[in-house]
Short mmCIF file of C-alpha atoms and ligand atoms in Angstrom, two decimals:
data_model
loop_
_atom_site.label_atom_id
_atom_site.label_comp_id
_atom_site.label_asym_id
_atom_site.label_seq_id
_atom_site.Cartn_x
_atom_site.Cartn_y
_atom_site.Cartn_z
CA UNK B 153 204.90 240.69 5.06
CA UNK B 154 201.01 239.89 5.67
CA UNK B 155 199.21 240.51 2.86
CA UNK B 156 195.27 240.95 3.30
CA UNK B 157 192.83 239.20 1.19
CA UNK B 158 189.68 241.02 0.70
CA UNK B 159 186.47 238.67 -0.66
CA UNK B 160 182.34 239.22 -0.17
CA UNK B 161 182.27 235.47 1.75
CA UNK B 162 184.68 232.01 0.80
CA UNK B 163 184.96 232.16 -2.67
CA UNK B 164 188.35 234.01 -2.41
CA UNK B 165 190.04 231.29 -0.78
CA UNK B 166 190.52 229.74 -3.80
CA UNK B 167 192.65 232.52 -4.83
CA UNK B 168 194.36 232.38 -1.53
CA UNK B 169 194.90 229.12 -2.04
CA UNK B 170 197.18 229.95 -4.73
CA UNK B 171 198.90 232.64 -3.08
CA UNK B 172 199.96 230.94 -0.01
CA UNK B 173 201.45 227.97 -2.59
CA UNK B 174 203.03 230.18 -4.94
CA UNK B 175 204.29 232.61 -1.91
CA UNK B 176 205.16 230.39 0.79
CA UNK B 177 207.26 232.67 2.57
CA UNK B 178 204.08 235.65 3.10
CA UNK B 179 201.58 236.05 5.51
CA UNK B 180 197.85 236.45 4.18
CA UNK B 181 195.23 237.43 6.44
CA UNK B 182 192.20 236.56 4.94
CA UNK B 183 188.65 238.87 4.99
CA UNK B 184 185.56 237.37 4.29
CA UNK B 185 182.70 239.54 4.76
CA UNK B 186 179.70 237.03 5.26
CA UNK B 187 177.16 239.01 6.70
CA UNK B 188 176.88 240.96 3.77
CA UNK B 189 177.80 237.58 0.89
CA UNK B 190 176.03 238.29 -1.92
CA UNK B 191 177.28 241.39 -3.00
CA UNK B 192 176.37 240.50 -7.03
CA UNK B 193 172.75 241.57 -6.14
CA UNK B 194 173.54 245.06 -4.26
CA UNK B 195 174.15 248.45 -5.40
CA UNK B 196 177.31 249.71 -6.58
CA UNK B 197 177.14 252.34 -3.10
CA UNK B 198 176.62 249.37 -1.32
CA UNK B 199 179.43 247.16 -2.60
CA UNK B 200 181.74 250.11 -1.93
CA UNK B 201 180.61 251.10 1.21
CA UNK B 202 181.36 247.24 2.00
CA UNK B 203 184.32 247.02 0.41
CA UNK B 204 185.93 250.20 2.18
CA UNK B 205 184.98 248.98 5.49
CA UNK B 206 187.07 245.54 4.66
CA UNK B 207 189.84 247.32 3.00
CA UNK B 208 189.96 249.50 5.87
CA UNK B 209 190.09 246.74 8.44
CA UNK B 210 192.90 244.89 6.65
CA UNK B 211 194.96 248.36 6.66
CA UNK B 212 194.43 248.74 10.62
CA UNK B 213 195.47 244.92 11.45
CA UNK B 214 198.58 245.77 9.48
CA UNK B 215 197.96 244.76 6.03
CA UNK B 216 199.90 247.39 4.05
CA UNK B 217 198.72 245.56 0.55
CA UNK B 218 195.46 244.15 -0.13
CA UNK B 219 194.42 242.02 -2.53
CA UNK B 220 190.83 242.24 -3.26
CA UNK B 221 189.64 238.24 -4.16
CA UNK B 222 186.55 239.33 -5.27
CA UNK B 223 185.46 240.30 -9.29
CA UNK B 224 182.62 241.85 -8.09
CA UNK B 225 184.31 244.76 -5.71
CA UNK B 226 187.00 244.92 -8.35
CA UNK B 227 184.49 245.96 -10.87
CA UNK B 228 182.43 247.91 -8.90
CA UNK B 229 184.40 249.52 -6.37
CA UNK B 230 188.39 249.43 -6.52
CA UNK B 231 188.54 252.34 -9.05
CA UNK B 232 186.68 254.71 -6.62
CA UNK B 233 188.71 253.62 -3.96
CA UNK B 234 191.94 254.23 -5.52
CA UNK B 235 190.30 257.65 -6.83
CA UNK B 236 189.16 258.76 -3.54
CA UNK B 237 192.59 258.16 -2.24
CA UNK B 238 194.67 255.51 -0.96
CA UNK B 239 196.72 256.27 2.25
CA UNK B 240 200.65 256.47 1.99
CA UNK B 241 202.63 253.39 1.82
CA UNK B 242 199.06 250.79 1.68
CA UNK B 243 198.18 249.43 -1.95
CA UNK B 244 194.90 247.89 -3.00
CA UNK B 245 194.67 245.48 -5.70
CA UNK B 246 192.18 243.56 -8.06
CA UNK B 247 191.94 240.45 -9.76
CA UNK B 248 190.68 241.71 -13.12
CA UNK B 249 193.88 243.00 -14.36
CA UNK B 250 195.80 240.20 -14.36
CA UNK B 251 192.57 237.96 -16.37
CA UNK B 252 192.79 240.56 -18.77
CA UNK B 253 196.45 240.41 -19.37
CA UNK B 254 196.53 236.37 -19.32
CA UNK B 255 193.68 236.77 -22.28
CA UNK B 256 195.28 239.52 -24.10
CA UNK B 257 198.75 237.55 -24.31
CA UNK B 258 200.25 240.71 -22.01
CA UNK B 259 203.12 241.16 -19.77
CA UNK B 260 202.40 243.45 -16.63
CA UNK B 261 203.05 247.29 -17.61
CA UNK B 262 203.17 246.56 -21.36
CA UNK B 263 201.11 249.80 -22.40
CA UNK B 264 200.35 249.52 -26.41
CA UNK B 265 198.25 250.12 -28.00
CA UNK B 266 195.33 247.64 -28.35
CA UNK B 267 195.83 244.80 -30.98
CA UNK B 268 194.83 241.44 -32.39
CA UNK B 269 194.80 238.63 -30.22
CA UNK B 270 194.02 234.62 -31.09
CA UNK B 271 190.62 234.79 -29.03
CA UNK B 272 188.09 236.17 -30.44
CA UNK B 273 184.66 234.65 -29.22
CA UNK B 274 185.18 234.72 -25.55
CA UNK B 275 182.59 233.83 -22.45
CA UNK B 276 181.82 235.51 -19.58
CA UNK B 277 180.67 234.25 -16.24
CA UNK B 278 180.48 236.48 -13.42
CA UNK B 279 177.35 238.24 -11.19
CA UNK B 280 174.66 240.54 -12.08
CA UNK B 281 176.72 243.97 -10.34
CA UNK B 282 180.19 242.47 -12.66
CA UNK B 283 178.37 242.01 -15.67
CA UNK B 284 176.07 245.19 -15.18
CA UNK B 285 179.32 247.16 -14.52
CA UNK B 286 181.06 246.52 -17.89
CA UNK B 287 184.80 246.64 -16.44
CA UNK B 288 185.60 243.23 -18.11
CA UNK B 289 184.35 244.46 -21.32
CA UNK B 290 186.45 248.10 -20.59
CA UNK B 291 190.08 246.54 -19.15
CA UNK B 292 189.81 244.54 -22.32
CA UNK B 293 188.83 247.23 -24.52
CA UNK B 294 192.19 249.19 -23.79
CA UNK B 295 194.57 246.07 -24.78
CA UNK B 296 192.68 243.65 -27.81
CA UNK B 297 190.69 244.88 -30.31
CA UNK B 298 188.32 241.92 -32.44
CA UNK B 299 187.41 240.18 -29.43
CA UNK B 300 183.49 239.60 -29.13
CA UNK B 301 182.17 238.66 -25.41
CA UNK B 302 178.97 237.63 -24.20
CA UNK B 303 178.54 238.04 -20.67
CA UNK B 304 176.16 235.66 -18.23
CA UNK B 305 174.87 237.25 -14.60
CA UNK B 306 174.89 233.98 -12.80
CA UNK B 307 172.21 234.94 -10.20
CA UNK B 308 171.83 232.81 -7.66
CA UNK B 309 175.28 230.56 -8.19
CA UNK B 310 177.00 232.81 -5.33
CA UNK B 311 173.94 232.05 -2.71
CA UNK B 312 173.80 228.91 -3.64
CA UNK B 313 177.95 228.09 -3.00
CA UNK B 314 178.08 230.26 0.25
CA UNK B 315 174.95 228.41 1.82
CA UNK B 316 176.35 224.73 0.48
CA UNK B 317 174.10 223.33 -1.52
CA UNK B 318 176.12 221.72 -4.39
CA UNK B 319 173.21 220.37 -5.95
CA UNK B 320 171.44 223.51 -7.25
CA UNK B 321 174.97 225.15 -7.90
CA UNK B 322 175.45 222.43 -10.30
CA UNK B 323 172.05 223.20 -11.79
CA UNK B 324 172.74 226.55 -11.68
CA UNK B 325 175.82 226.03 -13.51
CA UNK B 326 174.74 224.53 -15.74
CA UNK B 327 171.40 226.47 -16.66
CA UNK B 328 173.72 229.69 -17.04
CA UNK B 329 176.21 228.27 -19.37
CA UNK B 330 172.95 226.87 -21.72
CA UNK B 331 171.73 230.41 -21.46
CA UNK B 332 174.96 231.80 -22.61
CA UNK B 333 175.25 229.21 -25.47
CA UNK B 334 172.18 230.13 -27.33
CA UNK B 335 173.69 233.41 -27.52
CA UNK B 336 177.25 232.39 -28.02
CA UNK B 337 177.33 228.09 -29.19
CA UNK B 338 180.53 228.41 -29.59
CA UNK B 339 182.93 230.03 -27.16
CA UNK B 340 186.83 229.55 -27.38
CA UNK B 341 187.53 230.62 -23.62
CA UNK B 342 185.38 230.92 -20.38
CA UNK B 343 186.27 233.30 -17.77
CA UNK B 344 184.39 232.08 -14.30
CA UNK B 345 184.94 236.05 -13.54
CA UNK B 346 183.93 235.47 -9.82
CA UNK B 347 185.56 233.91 -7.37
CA UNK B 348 182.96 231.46 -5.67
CA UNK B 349 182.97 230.14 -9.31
CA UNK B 350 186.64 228.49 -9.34
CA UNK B 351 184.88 226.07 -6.43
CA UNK B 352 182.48 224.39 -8.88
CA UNK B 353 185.36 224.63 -12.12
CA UNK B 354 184.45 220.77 -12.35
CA UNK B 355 181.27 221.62 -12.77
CA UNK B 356 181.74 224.94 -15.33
CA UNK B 357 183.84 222.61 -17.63
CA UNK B 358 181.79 219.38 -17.77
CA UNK B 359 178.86 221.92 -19.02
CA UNK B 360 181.16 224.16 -21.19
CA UNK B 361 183.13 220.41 -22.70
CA UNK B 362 186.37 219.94 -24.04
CA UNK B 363 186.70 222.65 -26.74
CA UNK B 364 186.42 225.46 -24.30
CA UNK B 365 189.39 226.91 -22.76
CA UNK B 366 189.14 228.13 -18.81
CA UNK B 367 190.98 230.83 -17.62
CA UNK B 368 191.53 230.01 -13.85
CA UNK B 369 191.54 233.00 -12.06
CA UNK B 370 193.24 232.30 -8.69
CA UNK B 371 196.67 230.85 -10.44
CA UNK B 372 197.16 234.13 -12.50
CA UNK B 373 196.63 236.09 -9.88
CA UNK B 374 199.19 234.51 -7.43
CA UNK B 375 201.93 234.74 -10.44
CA UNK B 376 200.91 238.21 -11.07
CA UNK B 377 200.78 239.00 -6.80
CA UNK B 378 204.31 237.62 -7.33
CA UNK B 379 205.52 239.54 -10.27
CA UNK B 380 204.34 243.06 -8.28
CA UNK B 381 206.06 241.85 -4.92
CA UNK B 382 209.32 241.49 -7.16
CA UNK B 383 208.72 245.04 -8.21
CA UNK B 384 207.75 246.45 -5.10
CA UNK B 385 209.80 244.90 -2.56
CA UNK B 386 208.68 247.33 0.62
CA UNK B 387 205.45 245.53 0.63
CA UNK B 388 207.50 242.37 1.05
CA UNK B 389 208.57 243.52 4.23
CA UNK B 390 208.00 242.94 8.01
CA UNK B 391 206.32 240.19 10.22
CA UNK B 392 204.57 237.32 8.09
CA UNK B 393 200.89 236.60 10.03
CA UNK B 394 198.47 234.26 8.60
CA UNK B 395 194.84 234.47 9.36
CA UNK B 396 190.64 234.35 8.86
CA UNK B 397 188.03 236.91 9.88
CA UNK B 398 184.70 236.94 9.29
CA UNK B 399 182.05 239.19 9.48
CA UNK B 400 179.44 236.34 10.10
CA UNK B 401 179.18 233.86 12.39
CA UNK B 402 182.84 232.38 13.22
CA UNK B 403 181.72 228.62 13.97
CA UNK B 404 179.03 228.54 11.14
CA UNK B 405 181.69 230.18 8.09
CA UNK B 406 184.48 228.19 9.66
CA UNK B 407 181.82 224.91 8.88
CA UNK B 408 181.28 226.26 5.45
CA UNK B 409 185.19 226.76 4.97
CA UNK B 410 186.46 223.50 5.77
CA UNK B 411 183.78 221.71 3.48
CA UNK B 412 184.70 223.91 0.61
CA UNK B 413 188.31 223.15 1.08
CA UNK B 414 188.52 219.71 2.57
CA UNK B 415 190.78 220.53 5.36
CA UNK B 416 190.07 222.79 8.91
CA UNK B 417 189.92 226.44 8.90
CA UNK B 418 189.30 228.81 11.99
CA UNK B 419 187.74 231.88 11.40
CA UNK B 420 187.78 234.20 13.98
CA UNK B 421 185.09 237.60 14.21
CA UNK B 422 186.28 240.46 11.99
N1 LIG D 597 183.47 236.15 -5.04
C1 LIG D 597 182.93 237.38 -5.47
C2 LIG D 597 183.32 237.73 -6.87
O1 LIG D 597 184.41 237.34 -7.29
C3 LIG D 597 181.69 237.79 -4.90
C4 LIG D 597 180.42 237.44 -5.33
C5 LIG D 597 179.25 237.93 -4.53
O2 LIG D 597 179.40 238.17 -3.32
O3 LIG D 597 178.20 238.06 -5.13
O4 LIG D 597 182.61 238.39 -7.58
#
């Protein structure tokens, strides 16, 4: 089985990350589309025209499931995709879902209605197209009722992590979670609801401080990749391939890559 993983630029290796050490035995060919990176600042045509094209090159290199490691194409584009048709056999899936169900105290394909949950003040970091497209606010709406979030657009924390400049990520950081704070001082969770975030967590939680819980995105969705491949084992099929393309320069995102994660990656041109 190769499973592709779907992200703007390199913030969804650090859900891949998880998947390869929670699924040692799969494949994951990894998708990062860099010449585009943002896509928090484009249009939700644009993010979906993007997002297609990535989906659709995952699909031809043999990647009957994809994972989409990105909040922002989740939001904004997986629902048209799976409305305008998925082909026969291929699957494409989002990291929201599984946030959602981790905050709401939910096991996969547990329908009821909504109800009570501890949380009830709960923060939201994620990028301007995310937080402008209200799916966080929506997927939660269907399973907990009495929970209050306040969502931050982090502009400019994306840029700022693809390009590697830790120091005004940190300030970025840092200035979003103040912003958020005069509007909500006192937050029980945070969800970084983009993936680039999980790469500066450190930095999220020494602003947020001890009394604020952090949902980490990339472990619940490598148990929750794992739960569906239990259910569905004919995606678990077939020749295991591992992977990086890129739809930027190879060398320069390979650079990028292997600072982020400490160790050498090879992307090759998508
Ligand atoms: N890592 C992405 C996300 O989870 C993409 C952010 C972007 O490209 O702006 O939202």
């Amino acid at each position: 089985m190769t499973v592709g993983v779907f992200d703007s630029g390199l913030g969804g290796l650090t859900v891949l990350e998880a998947l390869v050490h929670r699924l040692p035995g799969a494949g994951f060919l990894y998708y990062g589309d860099n010449a585009h990176a943002p896509y928090g600042t484009r249009d939700a045509e644009d993010i979906h025209r993007l997002t297609r094209a990535g989906v659709e090159r995952l699909w031809a290199e043999g990647c009957d499931l994809v994972v989409l490691a990105c909040n922002t194409a989740s939001a904004v584009a997986l629902r048209r995709l799976q409305e305008e048709g998925v082909p026969a056999g291929r699957r494409v899936l989002g990291v929201f879902v599984p946030l959602i169900e981790a905050l709401t105290e939910r096991r996969w394909g547990d329908n009821s209605p909504p109800r009570e949950v501890a949380l009830k003040h709960v923060a939201l970091f994620a990028t301007p197209a995310t937080v402008a497209s209200r799916a966080f606010q929506r997927e939660l709406a269907f399973r907990a009722i009495g929970v209050d979030v306040e969502a931050q657009p982090c502009g400019g924390l994306v840029d700022a992590i693809e390009t590697g400049d830790p120091i005004l990520a940190e300030a970025l950081a840092r200035s979003h979670v103040a912003a958020l704070r005069r509007r909500m001082p006192r937050p029980e969770a945070a969800v970084l609801g983009c993936t680039h975030y999980a790469l500066i967590e450190d930095t999220f939680r020494a602003a947020l401080g001890p009394g604020v819980r952090i949902l980490s995105q990339p472990a619940l969705v490598a148990e929750s990749l794992a739960d569906y491949l239990a259910r569905r084992p004919e995606f678990a099929r077939g020749e295991a391939r591992a992977g990086f393309l890129t739809t930027g320069d190879p060398a320069a995102v390979s650079d990028r890559a292997a600072l982020l994660l400490g160790r050498p990656i090879a992307f090759r041109a998508a």
